[in-house]
Amino acid sequence: MIDFRSDNTGRAAPEILDALVRSNSGTALGYGADDWTVQLQDRFSELFEIQVRVFPVATGTAANALSLAAIAPSWGNVFCSAAAHINTSEANAAGFFGGGLKLAPVAGEHGKVDGDALAQTLAGFPPGQLHRGQPAAVSLTQASDLGAVYRLDEVRAVAEIAKARGLHTHMDGARLANALARLQCSPADLSWRSGIDILSFGATKNGGALCDAIVVFKPELADGLAVQLRRAGQVWSKMRFASAQLMAYIEDGLWLRLATASNRAAARIAGGIAGTPGLKLVAPVEANEIFLELPSGVMDALEADGFQFYRRSTTLARFVCRFDVTDSEADALVASLKRHCAPSARAAE
Amino acid sequence: MIDFRSDNTGRAAPEILDALVRSNSGTALGYGADDWTVQLQDRFSELFEIQVRVFPVATGTAANALSLAAIAPSWGNVFCSAAAHINTSEANAAGFFGGGLKLAPVAGEHGKVDGDALAQTLAGFPPGQLHRGQPAAVSLTQASDLGAVYRLDEVRAVAEIAKARGLHTHMDGARLANALARLQCSPADLSWRSGIDILSFGATKNGGALCDAIVVFKPELADGLAVQLRRAGQVWSKMRFASAQLMAYIEDGLWLRLATASNRAAARIAGGIAGTPGLKLVAPVEANEIFLELPSGVMDALEADGFQFYRRSTTLARFVCRFDVTDSEADALVASLKRHCAPSARAAE
Amino acid sequence: MIDFRSDNTGRAAPEILDALVRSNSGTALGYGADDWTVQLQDRFSELFEIQVRVFPVATGTAANALSLAAIAPSWGNVFCSAAAHINTSEANAAGFFGGGLKLAPVAGEHGKVDGDALAQTLAGFPPGQLHRGQPAAVSLTQASDLGAVYRLDEVRAVAEIAKARGLHTHMDGARLANALARLQCSPADLSWRSGIDILSFGATKNGGALCDAIVVFKPELADGLAVQLRRAGQVWSKMRFASAQLMAYIEDGLWLRLATASNRAAARIAGGIAGTPGLKLVAPVEANEIFLELPSGVMDALEADGFQFYRRSTTLARFVCRFDVTDSEADALVASLKRHCAPSARAAE
Amino acid sequence: MIDFRSDNTGRAAPEILDALVRSNSGTALGYGADDWTVQLQDRFSELFEIQVRVFPVATGTAANALSLAAIAPSWGNVFCSAAAHINTSEANAAGFFGGGLKLAPVAGEHGKVDGDALAQTLAGFPPGQLHRGQPAAVSLTQASDLGAVYRLDEVRAVAEIAKARGLHTHMDGARLANALARLQCSPADLSWRSGIDILSFGATKNGGALCDAIVVFKPELADGLAVQLRRAGQVWSKMRFASAQLMAYIEDGLWLRLATASNRAAARIAGGIAGTPGLKLVAPVEANEIFLELPSGVMDALEADGFQFYRRSTTLARFVCRFDVTDSEADALVASLKRHCAPSARAAE
């Protein structure tokens, strides 16, 4: 079997588990008062070229929902793509941690929020109206849930429209490293310099093991968030084991190497199938995911060939590349796709 | 420095991290559909001698709050000891995850809920009253937050009173292994056979690293809880790394060996100071914690001697034994306590 | 000015205020233990031909949100029309009182939930999935938010599909009387006999003053709801003043007479404009609301003529008939609409 | 029967219902955009000698819980008297609307929060701690739930301590008029001039019918609160019927006349029984409530004499005076109390 199901089916990078094991010496204060977590603040502040507060959390869902709860009141609306993970896949965690806040979809291509569409949506919420909730924040998924990547100017355009209306901005960076590897820009450029207030910093999908993080760029948000994280059961008493993972993740550019590898595999597949009749990409392949419209017969045939992937609908297949996908695995998928999508194969099905 | 601050300042047992590292091979389905988590269900069902559902979670706070939210409506009252961790130290996580449920203290000795006191409290909530919330559940902390351990008959007495009124029962087993090591009974006897519906299964304080668990004895509670855990950001996508820890924790009785060691250290200290004038235990030392009423001058002197511990108030000190406290560390604390509490020493301070 | 803005801009029926004033004698127990509220239970049980529990509440939003919170867990999805008031106009009260539950739109014509569309939507929530929340309930707005009315067989079809999946059913009867007046069926037929579990019983829009109600057909839901209403600040201590209003509302068929009058006015307008070129109804006029696609120039002209109504968008106008709209007011609107929509008028604009 | 059960068992003042009925003419915009509600803002701003925002709500519970939710984050602690209505009688509405906020009792005499005790309690919450929630607000009940009244200097002392720590301040004025009648000070002096940020303005207990209000002194709190009230189902669409009541309530000092009458009746009773052996007041009678420690035999005898009142425990009886209690009713209670508490009577029981 060759696994293209998800980046969360994969192994952790050994460097990360090594660091976790190494942190198991001596005693250390609980709940984030340990040396590792203190050091983590400095490392992330260097990485983002500004003083940040970074909070390790167990999952990306926790990072997203608690970030949104920190920037929106419970009677607020958070605007996002209809395809956003927070909207489709997190069991309404944002609505829960946000005390009833509502996710409000905004149009846009390839799983991205479009600036003009956001402006138009906001126009439908005149100041002082009570009935539809209060516009409060916008959330961008970078890379998007359809495998596309916001350019810096796109992030800035959305953030400007948001700020003009007094909205906060959140970035769901479950695949932040993949976006950075694509854009070849700095973490600072992609986040606060482009107007982002708070960031879900993903590690798990890119070779991490048991933690992601929240990175806070607006200091006034951090103290309240710290208490809410404790209350949410997201503050490990032995926090060092989480912080050590996160430090290893960014050490010497590990995270970018891992993301570059998974992006490259996806690009290799996309390049390999380019021009094949009957193969339609739903969005440009800019990170490590490939979304293809495929007849279900072709999906059956791929599975029969030993490929694992997710069927998002009867006609939509998703293939995700982990950091350790090999060239031969990528090439095998290309070959299989081409074979089953060739007109003669299609006619025979 | 000799550290008696908390069991969460300690290392993880190496066996647990070894298991975590070993699980890092191949690909595995996400969100608990992996082989490790499936196997975990069987192992815990054997351990508890009944079919259970076990859910790994990041922290004990998550285990407690989500357990309570599973057994109490949002307009419910959960009865517990005033000293209970859920009441004093979890930033009202129970009230949050429970959608506004209220913790209602019940009297009892040594951090335990007393059955008679519970019955009397319940009498103050006549059926049909609307103003004080609906009695919904009772939560017992085993071992208690003052270092005492409920006997089996005490657990049963409380559970019976609860059941007679239609209340659910929760056990906060942050130090369950310490209680089991003390009582020398089976996990089944201490939980469902004594009337417990749902259990916070602690590992972190007893040599674990990054996860605890919820064990559900009433099958009808499990499906809803599973969704709520997902929504709470407590379902790791790479769950295998958590499940592997929990399996190692109970493998070959590791958890009981660790708890026996920390209990023994606490008993050694308690035995060593027994009869010392001026040393007053707040509760019997039945697990791995020692609560002493001490003049603040004595606390200063102990710190000057290199001991670390928590001051719960200006006159109350807490000493916690980890599984790797050595006999000589325990003996050193005894000696220091005796020295500073001797009448002549006291007079000199 | 002639007011077609909303049924909530209107007066209360004098009979209702008379009853309120008459109830102001003697002392009476608080929080619903008074004679009026006790009697209300009997009257509504007769009205619905089954033992019900009826709870007066301040607003329709409270009725809807607390009804949904009573039948869905906080991690649940409630399916409804995208046009439903609960989804568009109540500031996500359902998500708030429901502790984070999510409203999930289902397709259908004229603001109604379509049975087949519901079945198809539910198929997208396979049992055991954790990521999208748990299907929990369906809510029907009767009459719909576009002025249409579910036929009995339509209600039953949706309820059957819901029940087959274990979902609860709610009817938002903000305009229940208008639907009953249209269908000429009994309240029992339109509610529990068609599979409805809990009902928002609207009075305010139909000549009421300060209260609506929740009617519970499943007894097991009532006790918890009673406590939650108390907690929600929806239990008046001087409840008699609310219960007296509700009894007067249904006394001698007052509610149906009022709804018949407003329905008749709407039908008169719809009949009057039928066949006028350029006038397009968005949905059949089956209750007391008329939704028309109109050029904004026509809307301007109507306002210049002294008509008040709501612009739902630049091309959609809503006209609502209160119980006291006169024939001449209705005819005046017809005349104005015809005049401004005549081709020559249109050409001139 | 002579009713001393509660001020909510009583009638409404006829002036209030008259105003309600008079407002029933013409059409008016919904949800508070009507003329009555606009005018209400001006009247209350005059009354409080500062620009305020006033929001009619259905109940005092709604006023309290939504006020607290407006001034405290969901991870906050609100300090109050253990005897406070919000803590004992509102089914934890504050915890619900506050998204899990916790009420934390502070010591003090006669149902009042003591400034020194508050300072001491706050010292137990060092800045930066995560485990006990974040100190957020203090709530004072004026008059207190034991019938006492804060002096102005007492209110100020508590507010100053609160402000010094960055806490917001709330006053539960369910019996505000009774306190004002007692203190003979202005509403401004008792509220914002003494450091209060937000006020539950009670009317129901003092001759009102179906509404109380929230008065906001900090403008920045009002817009968010307005949306949350809408979401809470506390914004009537026919708001004029509520606003008309509230204007009548304060018109020409009606509210103070009503409170003066009920205070006077309570004082008459307290004066009548003063010095009677065996009669022990729990708190000074400064408003319209009398709390007496009584043997249950005496309570039985009073009931046999035809008096209605509430037994708060087997030894604590509460007597509440409504505005329309007559002198002869008050005197009858005095006589009965004296008779049953006379030593000979007591000996015979």
PDB file of C-alpha atoms in Angstrom, chain A residues 77-80 104-107 113-129 132-138 157-168:
ATOM      1  CA  ASN A  77     -19.053  36.460  13.477  1.00  0.00           C
ATOM      2  CA  VAL A  78     -15.796  35.061  12.189  1.00  0.00           C
ATOM      3  CA  PHE A  79     -15.476  35.169   8.420  1.00  0.00           C
ATOM      4  CA  CYS A  80     -13.676  32.344   6.651  1.00  0.00           C
ATOM      5  CA  ALA A 104     -19.689  32.955   8.353  1.00  0.00           C
ATOM      6  CA  PRO A 105     -18.436  31.773   4.959  1.00  0.00           C
ATOM      7  CA  VAL A 106     -17.013  34.280   2.476  1.00  0.00           C
ATOM      8  CA  ALA A 107     -16.520  33.523  -1.198  1.00  0.00           C
ATOM      9  CA  VAL A 113     -11.057  34.234   1.316  1.00  0.00           C
ATOM     10  CA  ASP A 114     -11.303  36.908  -1.362  1.00  0.00           C
ATOM     11  CA  GLY A 115     -10.820  40.507  -0.225  1.00  0.00           C
ATOM     12  CA  ASP A 116     -13.563  41.948  -2.373  1.00  0.00           C
ATOM     13  CA  ALA A 117     -15.982  39.265  -1.302  1.00  0.00           C
ATOM     14  CA  LEU A 118     -15.168  40.010   2.319  1.00  0.00           C
ATOM     15  CA  ALA A 119     -15.821  43.715   1.793  1.00  0.00           C
ATOM     16  CA  GLN A 120     -19.151  42.919   0.180  1.00  0.00           C
ATOM     17  CA  THR A 121     -20.132  40.555   2.989  1.00  0.00           C
ATOM     18  CA  LEU A 122     -19.236  43.139   5.609  1.00  0.00           C
ATOM     19  CA  ALA A 123     -21.427  45.675   3.855  1.00  0.00           C
ATOM     20  CA  GLY A 124     -24.333  43.397   4.743  1.00  0.00           C
ATOM     21  CA  PHE A 125     -23.638  43.979   8.445  1.00  0.00           C
ATOM     22  CA  PRO A 126     -24.433  47.652   8.992  1.00  0.00           C
ATOM     23  CA  PRO A 127     -23.098  49.044  12.281  1.00  0.00           C
ATOM     24  CA  GLY A 128     -25.676  48.872  15.046  1.00  0.00           C
ATOM     25  CA  GLN A 129     -27.666  45.947  13.657  1.00  0.00           C
ATOM     26  CA  ARG A 132     -26.854  38.842  12.679  1.00  0.00           C
ATOM     27  CA  GLY A 133     -24.115  39.029  15.300  1.00  0.00           C
ATOM     28  CA  GLN A 134     -21.224  41.430  15.325  1.00  0.00           C
ATOM     29  CA  PRO A 135     -18.452  41.164  12.694  1.00  0.00           C
ATOM     30  CA  ALA A 136     -15.426  40.267  14.774  1.00  0.00           C
ATOM     31  CA  ALA A 137     -12.640  38.490  12.945  1.00  0.00           C
ATOM     32  CA  VAL A 138     -11.455  36.887   9.746  1.00  0.00           C
ATOM     33  CA  ALA A 157      -5.507  42.844   1.113  1.00  0.00           C
ATOM     34  CA  VAL A 158      -7.800  40.786   3.322  1.00  0.00           C
ATOM     35  CA  ALA A 159      -6.142  42.031   6.495  1.00  0.00           C
ATOM     36  CA  GLU A 160      -6.536  45.648   5.444  1.00  0.00           C
ATOM     37  CA  ILE A 161     -10.231  45.263   4.760  1.00  0.00           C
ATOM     38  CA  ALA A 162     -10.605  43.520   8.099  1.00  0.00           C
ATOM     39  CA  LYS A 163      -8.700  46.164  10.035  1.00  0.00           C
ATOM     40  CA  ALA A 164     -10.652  48.964   8.417  1.00  0.00           C
ATOM     41  CA  ARG A 165     -13.763  47.493   9.999  1.00  0.00           C
ATOM     42  CA  GLY A 166     -12.115  46.782  13.341  1.00  0.00           C
ATOM     43  CA  LEU A 167     -11.865  43.035  12.829  1.00  0.00           C
ATOM     44  CA  HIS A 168      -9.083  40.888  14.207  1.00  0.00           C
TER      45      HIS A 168
END
